[in-house]
Amino acid sequence: MEKNRPVSLKDLAKELGVSISTVSRALKNSPEIGAELKKRIKKLAKERNYRPNPFAMSLLKNSPRIIGILVPDIVTHFYASIISGITDIARANNYSVIISSSYEQYELEKQSLEDFINLRVEGIIACLAQETTDYSHFEELVNQNIPTVFFDRICLTDKFSSVITDNAESAQKATQHLLETGSKRVAFIGGGNHLEIVKQRKHGYLQALREKNIPIEKELVFCKKIGFDYGYEGACKLLSLPQPPDAILAMNDSLAFGAMKAIKKHNLRIPEDVSLIGYTDELHSNYVDPALTSMTHQTYKMGEESCKLLLRHIRGNEKPKHITIPALLTIRESSIKKGD
Amino acid sequence: MEKNRPVSLKDLAKELGVSISTVSRALKNSPEIGAELKKRIKKLAKERNYRPNPFAMSLLKNSPRIIGILVPDIVTHFYASIISGITDIARANNYSVIISSSYEQYELEKQSLEDFINLRVEGIIACLAQETTDYSHFEELVNQNIPTVFFDRICLTDKFSSVITDNAESAQKATQHLLETGSKRVAFIGGGNHLEIVKQRKHGYLQALREKNIPIEKELVFCKKIGFDYGYEGACKLLSLPQPPDAILAMNDSLAFGAMKAIKKHNLRIPEDVSLIGYTDELHSNYVDPALTSMTHQTYKMGEESCKLLLRHIRGNEKPKHITIPALLTIRESSIKKGD
DNA sequence: TTGAAAGCGTTACCAG
DNA sequence: CTGGTAACGCTTTCAA
């Protein structure tokens, strides 16, 4: 029968008739302990299934080896995959992670941060909620001396490290690809213009057009909100133009799938009549027909880098560092016009 | 300037010239403390931003208010959504969660469990890895007195509570729906026959046929492995039969999307020529064309129930309990034949 | 109404 | 080589 309370050093010491210090030292392989005694102690520890009490350790060192992750949600593939990258690196370094979702709400984000501070996490990796425009709750982390790294949606870059994707460059690359594979008139479907990410990707799109000396037409840019329905609406609008586009770059996965549905409803072929590129993860792009050419975020890698960066901050007092991880163009069926 | 070390009761006590016990009591609203003194103590605590040290508390009570979640992975929507349900309930009860992925590997699963025990989590919610066939590492949890709840892939039901979906019933419902909406010959695409989940869903499918006195044809059942490619392969095989089916039930999302691709490649219309039902989450089903009629797992609810169950076990010593959460039929475009 | 002291499990320092 | 003791922050007796 096991006792309810876990075995402690004291228990082992008593049983062997030695002091607690001796047992502690023996289990850490201190060279000061007699070889024979050491062996006996280790044997008993294994027998009794001794496990060091992490609370005592944390109390002593004030470091629970836990880091907090704060994301808008955990269900979106993008975040889930990043979390996956983070936790794998954390685990490899003997850290556990605690995950909290803001559900895009400012109040929940603030509360989560409070919880993390109360828990005394050693560091935090966070992605801002859409609602958040005031960052004072994050500044508090500086006072509390809790290293923090932001990813994707970032802020206070002078104080915190960050990991992001190359929004402008990736949109530019995507547009270039369309122009180089038979498309002449490329349209852009984005989200709300106030979002940094929208501005940057649109900028990359426009940049690619300028490069090729293609005149910019305002009607070919549809920016309203992010979401499947808006992708559908946007594509319908674009395809109803007197001079409709023969290619669409959708800056988000739901927008892209919405646009795809619209193109089909208009009885147009992809990519023959209208090419389409989105930003998606591997899975979804292959599920649809035709398979969707996409810019793919290196999400797992973003997670890994975020965590590595954080661990460096935890270990030493480094200056904020900013990393950009490029998105990759994965060519599938929806972009290359056959006639090419 | 903040000190590096967080404020402790001792600090407050010294500053006010009272004893630690007094401060402790005042902050817990003990009625023994003078109203005026109590007010002063609370005021200072707020000023100094005092936060109780969780390590000291855990050391004292041996309960860190942390529960461990062990899943095959966190990227699959099914698991992510369940985790979401778990964490929300946990948080509402002042618990934090730590998530670990087995990546379907036995060794990693075992290691994660060890980590949880070492961390002294108060309880565990787990879904078995596909590789796992030996359950001794879970039996150890009984010795360690760590309450555990399984979901979806479960084991040792005499010792542990569980939360599952109604595999047989849901497949039966799906098949019934097909038969009631104009389909005559329903085929089934499943995964490896050794998996419990496959057996159960196939059983439900067959049950629905028997109900309607429809003869069972072995050629209409394709069970090989779970995955997009196998869905594609299976559907191709089925549609090449001398008497092909006019409806397919795919027992998994990737199988369903693979089948959908195959049906289209065969230039058949969905649902006019071949109806299709899958098991998916909301999102994916709407992205494809036509939108996929599906059995939808109530994943978030499964998470919630798992966590509630676990909390009951943590609080008192309840007997194992088994909960079944039904999947819901969500009718979209891929199932109802127009002629009906 | 308040204070002192023990104890939770561990490490580290100082003695022997 | 080994043992005793203080310390980490907090709660909880027991005394005053």
Coordinates of N, CA and C (backbone and C1' of nucleotides) in Angstrom, one line a residue, chain C residues 2-13:
Chain C
dT2 P -5.2 43.4 16.3 O5' -4.1 42.4 16.8 C5' -3.0 42.9 17.6 C4' -2.1 41.8 18.0 C3' -1.1 41.3 17.0 O3' 0.1 42.0 17.3 C1' -2.0 39.6 18.4
dG3 P 1.3 41.7 16.3 O5' 2.0 40.4 17.1 C5' 2.3 40.5 18.5 C4' 3.0 39.3 18.9 C3' 4.2 38.8 18.0 O3' 5.2 38.4 18.8 C1' 2.6 37.1 18.3
dA4 P 6.6 38.1 18.2 O5' 7.0 36.7 18.8 C5' 6.2 36.1 19.8 C4' 6.5 34.6 19.9 C3' 7.7 34.1 19.1 O3' 8.2 33.0 19.9 C1' 5.7 33.1 18.3
dA5 P 9.5 32.2 19.3 O5' 8.8 30.9 18.7 C5' 7.8 30.2 19.5 C4' 7.4 28.9 18.8 C3' 8.6 28.3 18.0 O3' 8.4 26.9 18.0 C1' 6.8 28.8 16.5
dA6 P 9.6 25.9 17.4 O5' 8.7 24.8 16.8 C5' 7.5 24.4 17.3 C4' 6.6 23.8 16.2 C3' 7.5 22.9 15.2 O3' 6.7 21.7 14.9 C1' 6.4 24.6 14.0
dG7 P 7.4 20.4 14.3 O5' 6.9 20.5 12.8 C5' 5.5 20.5 12.5 C4' 5.3 20.9 11.1 C3' 6.3 20.2 10.1 O3' 5.6 19.5 9.1 C1' 6.1 22.5 9.7
dC8 P 6.3 18.3 8.4 O5' 6.0 18.6 6.9 C5' 4.7 18.8 6.4 C4' 4.8 19.6 5.1 C3' 6.1 19.3 4.3 O3' 5.7 18.2 3.4 C1' 5.7 21.6 4.4
dG9 P 6.7 17.0 3.2 O5' 7.9 17.5 2.3 C5' 7.6 17.8 1.0 C4' 8.8 18.3 0.3 C3' 10.0 17.4 0.4 O3' 10.6 17.3 -0.9 C1' 10.6 19.5 1.2
dT10 P 11.9 16.4 -1.1 O5' 13.0 17.5 -1.2 C5' 13.0 18.4 -2.3 C4' 13.9 19.6 -2.0 C3' 15.3 19.3 -1.9 O3' 15.9 19.5 -3.2 C1' 14.6 21.1 -0.4
dT11 P 17.5 19.2 -3.4 O5' 18.1 20.5 -2.9 C5' 17.9 21.8 -3.6 C4' 18.6 22.9 -3.0 C3' 20.2 22.8 -2.9 O3' 20.7 24.0 -3.3 C1' 19.3 23.2 -0.7
dA12 P 22.2 24.1 -3.7 O5' 22.8 24.9 -2.4 C5' 22.2 26.2 -2.0 C4' 22.9 26.7 -0.8 C3' 24.4 26.4 -0.8 O3' 25.0 27.5 -0.1 C1' 23.5 25.3 1.0
dC13 P 26.6 27.8 -0.4 O5' 27.0 28.5 0.9 C5' 26.0 29.1 1.8 C4' 26.3 28.7 3.2 C3' 27.7 28.6 3.6 O3' 28.1 29.4 4.7 C1' 26.5 26.7 4.3

